[in-house]
Short mmCIF file of C-alpha atoms in Angstrom, two decimals:
data_model
loop_
_atom_site.label_atom_id
_atom_site.label_comp_id
_atom_site.label_asym_id
_atom_site.label_seq_id
_atom_site.Cartn_x
_atom_site.Cartn_y
_atom_site.Cartn_z
CA UNK H 99 5.53 37.14 -2.65
CA UNK H 100 6.03 36.90 1.10
CA UNK H 101 9.65 36.78 2.25
CA UNK H 102 8.91 33.73 4.42
CA UNK H 103 8.21 31.58 1.35
CA UNK H 104 11.61 30.11 0.59
CA UNK H 105 12.44 28.77 -2.85
CA UNK H 106 15.35 26.49 -1.92
CA UNK H 107 16.42 25.04 1.40
CA UNK H 108 18.59 22.40 3.02
CA UNK H 109 16.12 20.30 4.98
CA UNK H 110 18.50 17.96 6.82
CA UNK H 111 15.95 16.54 9.23
CA UNK H 112 17.13 13.75 11.54
CA UNK H 113 20.08 11.44 10.90
CA UNK H 114 21.13 9.42 7.85
CA UNK H 115 19.10 6.19 7.58
CA UNK H 116 20.36 2.61 7.57
CA UNK H 117 21.54 1.39 4.17
CA UNK H 118 22.49 -2.16 3.18
CA UNK H 119 25.43 -0.62 1.32
CA UNK H 120 28.61 0.63 2.95
CA UNK H 121 30.04 4.11 2.40
CA UNK H 122 32.84 2.43 0.49
CA UNK H 123 30.35 0.82 -1.88
CA UNK H 124 28.56 4.08 -2.57
CA UNK H 125 31.86 5.89 -3.06
CA UNK H 126 32.84 3.18 -5.56
CA UNK H 127 29.73 3.85 -7.65
CA UNK H 128 30.11 7.61 -7.63
CA UNK H 129 33.85 7.40 -8.33
CA UNK H 130 33.24 5.13 -11.32
CA UNK H 131 30.74 7.60 -12.72
CA UNK H 132 33.06 10.54 -12.05
CA UNK H 133 35.77 8.74 -14.02
CA UNK H 134 33.31 8.32 -16.88
CA UNK H 135 32.36 12.00 -16.66
CA UNK H 136 36.01 13.01 -16.93
CA UNK H 137 36.66 10.61 -19.81
CA UNK H 138 33.73 12.09 -21.75
CA UNK H 139 34.85 15.67 -21.11
CA UNK H 140 31.74 16.54 -19.12
CA UNK H 141 31.46 19.02 -16.28
CA UNK H 142 28.57 17.22 -14.57
CA UNK H 143 25.77 14.69 -14.91
CA UNK H 144 22.12 15.23 -14.08
CA UNK H 145 20.36 11.91 -13.46
CA UNK H 146 16.58 11.99 -13.40
CA UNK H 147 15.51 8.33 -13.52
CA UNK H 148 14.44 6.20 -10.58
CA UNK H 149 17.17 3.65 -11.24
CA UNK H 150 20.15 5.97 -11.58
CA UNK H 151 19.20 8.25 -8.70
CA UNK H 152 18.75 5.17 -6.52
CA UNK H 153 21.93 3.47 -7.74
CA UNK H 154 24.21 6.47 -7.28
CA UNK H 155 22.64 8.00 -4.15
CA UNK H 156 20.58 5.29 -2.42
CA UNK H 157 17.39 7.38 -2.58
CA UNK H 158 14.33 6.00 -4.38
CA UNK H 159 11.80 8.71 -5.09
CA UNK H 160 8.02 8.77 -5.41
CA UNK H 161 7.31 10.75 -8.57
CA UNK H 162 3.71 11.95 -8.12
CA UNK H 163 4.08 14.67 -10.75
CA UNK H 164 7.24 16.33 -9.37
CA UNK H 165 10.79 16.39 -10.68
CA UNK H 166 13.83 14.83 -9.04
CA UNK H 167 17.54 14.83 -9.83
CA UNK H 168 20.91 13.57 -8.71
CA UNK H 169 23.59 16.05 -9.75
CA UNK H 170 27.15 14.72 -9.83
CA UNK H 171 30.34 16.71 -10.43
CA UNK H 172 33.98 15.96 -9.72
CA UNK H 173 33.56 17.56 -6.30
CA UNK H 174 29.90 17.23 -5.28
CA UNK H 175 26.99 14.78 -5.18
CA UNK H 176 23.54 16.22 -4.53
CA UNK H 177 19.98 14.93 -4.67
CA UNK H 178 17.45 17.59 -5.64
CA UNK H 179 13.98 16.92 -4.31
CA UNK H 180 10.63 18.65 -3.66
CA UNK H 181 9.67 19.90 -0.21
CA UNK H 182 6.69 17.55 -0.12
CA UNK H 183 9.16 14.78 0.80
CA UNK H 184 10.45 16.59 3.87
CA UNK H 185 13.88 15.46 5.08
CA UNK H 186 13.49 11.85 3.92
CA UNK H 187 15.49 12.29 0.68
CA UNK H 188 18.47 13.63 2.66
CA UNK H 189 18.23 10.76 5.14
CA UNK H 190 18.26 8.23 2.33
CA UNK H 191 20.93 9.91 0.16
CA UNK H 192 24.63 9.12 0.22
CA UNK H 193 24.99 12.73 -0.88
CA UNK H 194 24.03 16.24 0.05
CA UNK H 195 20.45 17.27 -0.62
CA UNK H 196 18.85 20.48 -1.83
CA UNK H 197 15.10 20.90 -1.39
CA UNK H 198 12.96 23.06 -3.64
CA UNK H 199 9.47 24.35 -2.91
CA UNK H 200 6.31 24.76 -4.97
CA UNK H 201 6.15 28.53 -4.52
CA UNK H 202 7.57 29.18 -8.00
CA UNK H 203 7.25 27.00 -11.08
CA UNK H 204 10.97 27.06 -11.89
CA UNK H 205 12.39 26.24 -8.45
CA UNK H 206 13.62 22.81 -9.56
CA UNK H 207 15.72 24.50 -12.23
CA UNK H 208 16.92 27.16 -9.78
CA UNK H 209 18.16 24.27 -7.63
CA UNK H 210 20.08 22.80 -10.56
CA UNK H 211 21.60 26.20 -11.34
CA UNK H 212 22.66 26.71 -7.73
CA UNK H 213 24.22 23.24 -7.63
CA UNK H 214 26.01 23.25 -10.99
CA UNK H 215 26.72 26.88 -11.86
CA UNK H 216 27.46 27.37 -15.57
CA UNK H 217 28.75 24.06 -16.96
CA UNK H 218 29.76 23.77 -20.62
CA UNK H 219 28.83 20.08 -21.07
CA UNK H 220 26.30 18.11 -19.01
CA UNK H 221 25.43 14.43 -19.25
CA UNK H 222 21.72 13.58 -19.06
CA UNK H 223 19.67 10.46 -19.70
CA UNK H 224 18.37 10.66 -23.26
CA UNK H 225 16.17 7.61 -22.65
CA UNK H 226 14.45 9.29 -19.68
CA UNK H 227 14.40 13.04 -20.28
CA UNK H 228 11.18 14.10 -22.01
CA UNK H 229 11.08 16.67 -24.80
CA UNK H 230 9.55 19.13 -22.35
CA UNK H 231 12.26 18.61 -19.72
CA UNK H 232 14.98 18.83 -22.37
CA UNK H 233 13.65 22.20 -23.51
CA UNK H 234 13.53 23.51 -19.94
CA UNK H 235 17.06 22.29 -19.22
CA UNK H 236 18.29 24.10 -22.33
CA UNK H 237 16.59 27.28 -21.12
CA UNK H 238 18.17 26.84 -17.68
CA UNK H 239 21.67 26.24 -19.13
CA UNK H 240 21.57 28.17 -22.44
CA UNK H 241 25.28 27.85 -23.22
CA UNK H 242 25.56 24.17 -22.38
CA UNK H 243 25.89 21.10 -24.59
CA UNK H 244 23.86 18.10 -23.44
CA UNK H 245 25.35 14.64 -23.93
CA UNK H 246 23.79 11.23 -23.38
CA UNK H 247 25.05 9.52 -20.20
CA UNK H 248 22.40 6.82 -19.91
CA UNK H 249 24.33 4.10 -21.75
CA UNK H 250 27.48 4.68 -19.68
CA UNK H 251 25.57 4.58 -16.40
CA UNK H 252 23.76 1.40 -17.45
CA UNK H 253 27.04 -0.34 -18.28
CA UNK H 254 28.36 0.53 -14.82
CA UNK H 255 25.25 -0.95 -13.21
CA UNK H 256 25.39 -4.28 -15.08
CA UNK H 257 28.37 -5.70 -13.16
CA UNK H 258 27.30 -6.06 -9.53
CA UNK H 259 29.49 -5.69 -6.47
CA UNK H 260 29.77 -8.23 -3.65
CA UNK H 261 27.44 -6.06 -1.56
CA UNK H 262 24.86 -6.01 -4.32
CA UNK H 263 25.13 -9.79 -4.62
CA UNK H 264 24.37 -10.09 -0.90
CA UNK H 265 21.18 -8.03 -1.23
CA UNK H 266 20.10 -9.89 -4.37
CA UNK H 267 20.65 -13.22 -2.59
CA UNK H 268 18.41 -12.02 0.22
CA UNK H 269 15.78 -11.05 -2.34
CA UNK H 270 15.99 -14.50 -3.91
CA UNK H 271 15.49 -16.11 -0.49
CA UNK H 272 12.42 -13.96 0.13
CA UNK H 273 11.07 -14.86 -3.32
CA UNK H 274 10.98 -18.47 -2.17
CA UNK H 275 8.92 -17.50 0.87
CA UNK H 276 6.44 -15.79 -1.42
CA UNK H 277 6.43 -18.81 -3.71
CA UNK H 278 5.58 -21.19 -0.87
CA UNK H 279 2.78 -18.88 0.26
CA UNK H 280 1.40 -18.92 -3.30
CA UNK H 281 1.46 -22.69 -3.46
CA UNK H 282 -0.28 -23.04 -0.12
CA UNK H 283 -3.01 -20.53 -1.00
CA UNK H 284 -3.77 -21.78 -4.54
CA UNK H 285 -6.90 -23.94 -4.50
CA UNK H 286 -9.90 -24.38 -6.76
CA UNK H 287 -12.45 -21.67 -6.02
CA UNK H 288 -9.89 -19.18 -4.64
CA UNK H 289 -9.61 -15.88 -6.58
CA UNK H 290 -6.26 -14.89 -8.05
CA UNK H 291 -6.03 -11.79 -5.88
CA UNK H 292 -6.31 -13.77 -2.65
CA UNK H 293 -3.38 -15.95 -3.67
CA UNK H 294 -1.36 -12.85 -4.61
CA UNK H 295 -2.16 -11.17 -1.29
CA UNK H 296 -0.96 -14.19 0.67
CA UNK H 297 2.34 -14.15 -1.22
CA UNK H 298 2.92 -10.40 -1.00
CA UNK H 299 2.08 -10.26 2.71
CA UNK H 300 4.50 -13.09 3.45
CA UNK H 301 7.31 -11.33 1.57
CA UNK H 302 6.69 -7.89 3.09
CA UNK H 303 6.74 -9.33 6.60
CA UNK H 304 9.98 -11.17 5.89
CA UNK H 305 11.61 -8.02 4.50
CA UNK H 306 10.42 -6.06 7.55
CA UNK H 307 11.96 -8.63 9.88
CA UNK H 308 15.26 -8.79 8.02
CA UNK H 309 16.72 -5.28 8.29
CA UNK H 310 17.30 -2.74 11.09
CA UNK H 311 15.40 -0.22 8.96
CA UNK H 312 13.81 -0.66 5.55
CA UNK H 313 11.22 1.20 3.51
CA UNK H 314 8.47 -1.29 2.68
CA UNK H 315 7.40 -0.29 -0.79
CA UNK H 316 6.68 -1.83 -4.18
CA UNK H 317 6.85 -5.56 -3.31
CA UNK H 318 4.19 -7.32 -5.34
CA UNK H 319 2.91 -10.63 -6.75
CA UNK H 320 1.33 -11.45 -10.08
CA UNK H 321 -0.64 -14.67 -9.83
CA UNK H 322 -2.45 -15.68 -13.01
CA UNK H 323 -4.75 -18.56 -13.87
CA UNK H 324 -6.19 -20.07 -17.05
CA UNK H 325 -6.18 -17.73 -20.03
CA UNK H 326 -4.66 -14.99 -17.85
CA UNK H 327 -1.32 -16.86 -17.99
CA UNK H 328 -0.81 -15.91 -21.66
CA UNK H 329 1.19 -12.77 -20.78
CA UNK H 330 4.16 -12.51 -18.45
CA UNK H 331 2.97 -9.18 -16.99
CA UNK H 332 -0.78 -9.69 -16.94
CA UNK H 333 -2.31 -8.10 -13.81
CA UNK H 334 -3.95 -10.03 -11.01
CA UNK H 335 -7.71 -10.36 -11.39
CA UNK H 336 -10.57 -11.72 -9.29
CA UNK H 337 -10.94 -14.78 -11.55
CA UNK H 338 -11.43 -17.91 -9.44
CA UNK H 339 -9.09 -20.84 -9.94
CA UNK H 340 -10.66 -23.92 -11.48
CA UNK H 341 -9.59 -27.54 -11.23
CA UNK H 342 -7.16 -28.34 -14.07
CA UNK H 343 -6.17 -24.70 -14.57
CA UNK H 344 -2.68 -23.77 -15.64
CA UNK H 345 -1.33 -21.25 -13.11
CA UNK H 346 1.54 -18.77 -13.14
CA UNK H 347 3.32 -17.74 -9.93
CA UNK H 348 5.33 -14.48 -10.04
CA UNK H 349 6.85 -13.16 -6.80
CA UNK H 350 8.74 -9.85 -6.71
CA UNK H 351 10.19 -8.56 -3.44
CA UNK H 352 11.62 -5.04 -3.70
CA UNK H 353 14.36 -4.18 -1.20
CA UNK H 354 16.08 -0.76 -1.25
CA UNK H 355 15.09 -0.44 -4.93
CA UNK H 356 16.52 -3.85 -5.87
CA UNK H 357 14.30 -6.27 -7.76
CA UNK H 358 14.37 -10.05 -7.58
CA UNK H 359 11.92 -12.57 -9.00
CA UNK H 360 10.63 -16.11 -8.82
CA UNK H 361 8.33 -17.35 -11.58
CA UNK H 362 6.87 -20.82 -11.96
CA UNK H 363 4.25 -22.76 -13.90
CA UNK H 364 1.79 -24.67 -11.73
CA UNK H 365 -1.44 -26.60 -12.23
CA UNK H 366 -4.45 -26.89 -9.98
CA UNK H 367 -4.91 -30.56 -8.96
CA UNK H 368 -4.02 -32.10 -12.32
CA UNK H 369 -2.58 -31.39 -15.78
CA UNK H 370 -3.72 -32.95 -19.07
CA UNK H 371 -1.31 -35.01 -21.16
CA UNK H 372 -1.00 -32.15 -23.66
CA UNK H 373 -0.20 -29.70 -20.87
CA UNK H 374 2.34 -32.06 -19.32
CA UNK H 375 4.13 -32.50 -22.64
CA UNK H 376 4.50 -28.76 -23.22
CA UNK H 377 5.42 -28.10 -19.60
CA UNK H 378 8.20 -30.69 -19.65
CA UNK H 379 9.57 -29.31 -22.90
CA UNK H 380 9.67 -25.79 -21.51
CA UNK H 381 11.44 -27.09 -18.40
CA UNK H 382 14.02 -28.73 -20.68
CA UNK H 383 14.67 -25.38 -22.35
CA UNK H 384 14.97 -23.80 -18.91
CA UNK H 385 17.57 -26.36 -17.81
CA UNK H 386 19.57 -25.98 -21.01
CA UNK H 387 19.45 -22.21 -20.71
CA UNK H 388 20.80 -22.24 -17.17
CA UNK H 389 23.67 -24.46 -18.33
CA UNK H 390 24.56 -21.94 -21.04
CA UNK H 391 24.99 -19.00 -18.65
CA UNK H 392 28.72 -18.55 -18.03
CA UNK H 393 31.44 -15.91 -18.50
CA UNK H 394 32.30 -15.39 -22.15
CA UNK H 395 28.87 -16.44 -23.41
CA UNK H 396 27.24 -13.94 -25.75
CA UNK H 397 23.61 -13.05 -25.07
CA UNK H 398 22.52 -13.55 -28.68
CA UNK H 399 24.23 -16.97 -28.88
CA UNK H 400 22.33 -18.24 -25.85
CA UNK H 401 19.06 -17.14 -27.46
CA UNK H 402 19.96 -18.76 -30.78
CA UNK H 403 20.78 -22.12 -29.17
CA UNK H 404 17.55 -22.19 -27.19
CA UNK H 405 15.59 -21.20 -30.29
CA UNK H 406 16.78 -24.41 -31.90
CA UNK H 407 15.24 -26.47 -29.11
CA UNK H 408 11.86 -24.82 -29.58
CA UNK H 409 12.19 -25.06 -33.36
CA UNK H 410 12.73 -28.82 -33.14
CA UNK H 411 9.34 -29.18 -31.44
CA UNK H 412 7.63 -26.61 -33.72
CA UNK H 413 7.15 -24.35 -30.69
CA UNK H 414 9.30 -21.36 -31.63
CA UNK H 415 6.26 -19.52 -32.99
CA UNK H 416 4.80 -19.59 -29.48
CA UNK H 417 7.75 -17.91 -27.81
CA UNK H 418 6.78 -14.41 -26.65
CA UNK H 419 9.91 -12.59 -25.37
CA UNK H 420 13.62 -12.92 -24.56
CA UNK H 421 15.15 -15.66 -22.44
CA UNK H 422 16.33 -13.55 -19.53
CA UNK H 423 17.60 -10.20 -18.27
CA UNK H 424 19.84 -8.43 -15.80
CA UNK H 425 18.97 -7.74 -12.16
CA UNK H 426 19.63 -4.76 -9.92
CA UNK H 427 17.92 -1.40 -9.46
CA UNK H 428 14.85 -1.96 -11.61
CA UNK H 429 11.16 -2.58 -11.22
CA UNK H 430 7.94 -3.08 -13.18
CA UNK H 431 7.52 0.66 -13.58
CA UNK H 432 11.12 1.85 -13.87
CA UNK H 433 14.54 0.79 -14.97
CA UNK H 434 16.03 -1.84 -17.22
CA UNK H 435 19.58 -2.84 -18.04
CA UNK H 436 18.92 -3.42 -21.70
CA UNK H 437 22.52 -4.29 -22.53
CA UNK H 438 22.19 -7.59 -20.68
CA UNK H 439 19.14 -9.32 -22.14
CA UNK H 440 19.24 -12.82 -23.57
CA UNK H 441 17.87 -11.89 -26.98
CA UNK H 442 18.88 -12.34 -30.58
CA UNK H 443 19.79 -8.65 -31.01
CA UNK H 444 22.10 -8.29 -27.96
CA UNK H 445 25.84 -8.75 -28.50
CA UNK H 446 26.89 -8.32 -24.86
CA UNK H 447 29.29 -10.94 -23.52
CA UNK H 448 28.51 -12.13 -19.98
CA UNK H 449 31.10 -11.21 -17.33
CA UNK H 450 31.74 -12.36 -13.76
CA UNK H 451 29.60 -10.30 -11.39
CA UNK H 452 26.65 -9.94 -13.73
CA UNK H 453 23.32 -11.27 -12.46
CA UNK H 454 20.88 -12.65 -15.02
CA UNK H 455 17.70 -14.67 -15.19
CA UNK H 456 16.83 -17.66 -17.27
CA UNK H 457 13.10 -17.51 -18.02
CA UNK H 458 11.91 -19.23 -21.19
CA UNK H 459 8.21 -18.78 -21.97
CA UNK H 460 5.83 -20.12 -24.57
CA UNK H 461 2.15 -19.22 -24.94
CA UNK H 462 -0.25 -21.69 -26.54
CA UNK H 463 -3.41 -19.89 -27.72
CA UNK H 464 -6.84 -20.71 -26.34
CA UNK H 465 -8.54 -23.52 -28.23
CA UNK H 466 -5.33 -25.45 -28.90
CA UNK H 467 -4.27 -28.52 -26.94
CA UNK H 468 -2.30 -27.49 -23.87
CA UNK H 469 -3.43 -23.85 -24.02
CA UNK H 470 -1.82 -21.40 -21.62
CA UNK H 471 1.43 -19.67 -20.77
CA UNK H 472 4.41 -21.69 -19.50
CA UNK H 473 7.33 -19.95 -17.79
CA UNK H 474 10.09 -20.89 -15.35
CA UNK H 475 12.49 -18.34 -13.90
CA UNK H 476 15.73 -18.66 -11.94
CA UNK H 477 18.37 -16.06 -11.00
CA UNK H 478 22.05 -16.80 -11.66
CA UNK H 479 25.18 -14.92 -10.63
CA UNK H 480 27.90 -15.20 -13.27
CA UNK H 481 31.13 -16.40 -11.63
CA UNK H 482 34.73 -16.69 -12.84
CA UNK H 483 34.15 -20.16 -14.26
CA UNK H 484 30.38 -20.62 -14.57
CA UNK H 485 27.25 -19.42 -12.84
CA UNK H 486 25.62 -19.91 -9.45
CA UNK H 487 21.88 -20.45 -9.29
CA UNK H 488 20.63 -18.55 -6.23
CA UNK H 489 16.93 -19.42 -6.64
CA UNK H 490 16.79 -23.03 -5.45
CA UNK H 491 13.03 -23.46 -5.87
CA UNK H 492 11.41 -26.57 -7.36
CA UNK H 493 9.83 -26.59 -10.80
CA UNK H 494 8.06 -29.02 -13.08
CA UNK H 495 5.25 -31.60 -12.82
CA UNK H 496 6.67 -33.53 -9.88
CA UNK H 497 6.58 -30.53 -7.57
CA UNK H 498 4.20 -27.90 -8.89
CA UNK H 499 0.77 -29.51 -9.12
CA UNK H 500 -1.03 -27.84 -6.23
CA UNK H 501 -4.40 -27.50 -4.60
CA UNK H 502 -5.07 -31.11 -3.64
CA UNK H 503 -6.61 -32.24 -0.34
CA UNK H 504 -5.15 -30.44 2.68
#
């Protein structure tokens, strides 16, 4: 192989990019994880997921069939990235960066070896590392014990800092801009995708205007109509809205890897009596759920109390998922802070600083009176003595029947 084909390099091209997070904030995150590493008797952690690499370094990668890592020891913090990304990973990382090339199949693992040496115990993410990657890591570090660090890292992410709250608040504000664009675009005869495009474009432009520098990636809208509202994550289609349709608005701005959301039930021009009855009941559950979010509340207890409301109306059988979840570094294709979900099987107690949604949903099957999917969604920051709703967007029949005469 030619000598000019390097295997590893430091490609520090340009200057470090703008981040919404201070050096102090990033040091706080890495220091908290280093303390956890020491407490567990580990020599290092290798993070491979989108969410943990982004949370601990500030860099959000584009996978495209290549491997990435953030290697953390008591003395070093290094992102390990492929040469196809140029110097961008270094610019985005609150860390050093080591670049590997494609010239040999094992260069990613050579980079890990160069960074970590011969550790005895390494933390990895059991919920993200594939069987194939685990085998290759064991071949790279043959005398090393691998320990799960995913749960510990997730617990650190669930309580947000003041700086994270600021970014999440900005995301919630931009959600509302997308929501208004949805409402203005939704009319009988307009395809779902045109409504979604209007919302997404409005949010992307607002994000672009709001920061000195920001990577504009991953912001999206799901706008569903009619039978397409039966699933919370159903993709946008080219179905045209019809008069009397139930509609579902779902706006998701992504800013520096942070996800926020606004979700609302709407109707085109009018709603039948059966639809209005179900809609109002789901709004009542939504309001009760928001009132239950406070420090000291247990996730499973919130779910149980809301279940009783649905049960009293014989609607519990139509509920399709949990009542809410945590916010932070997550997205529709990566990440989740599973310890903070408002479900019957989650024992976590809410703490000040956590950020959670309230989003009750029921789905009435086609052919039944009031058929369709009903869902409202607000974001709340848990405070010392309650919770602050940072969404501030209207919901319910008085506000969300759209598409009338201009």
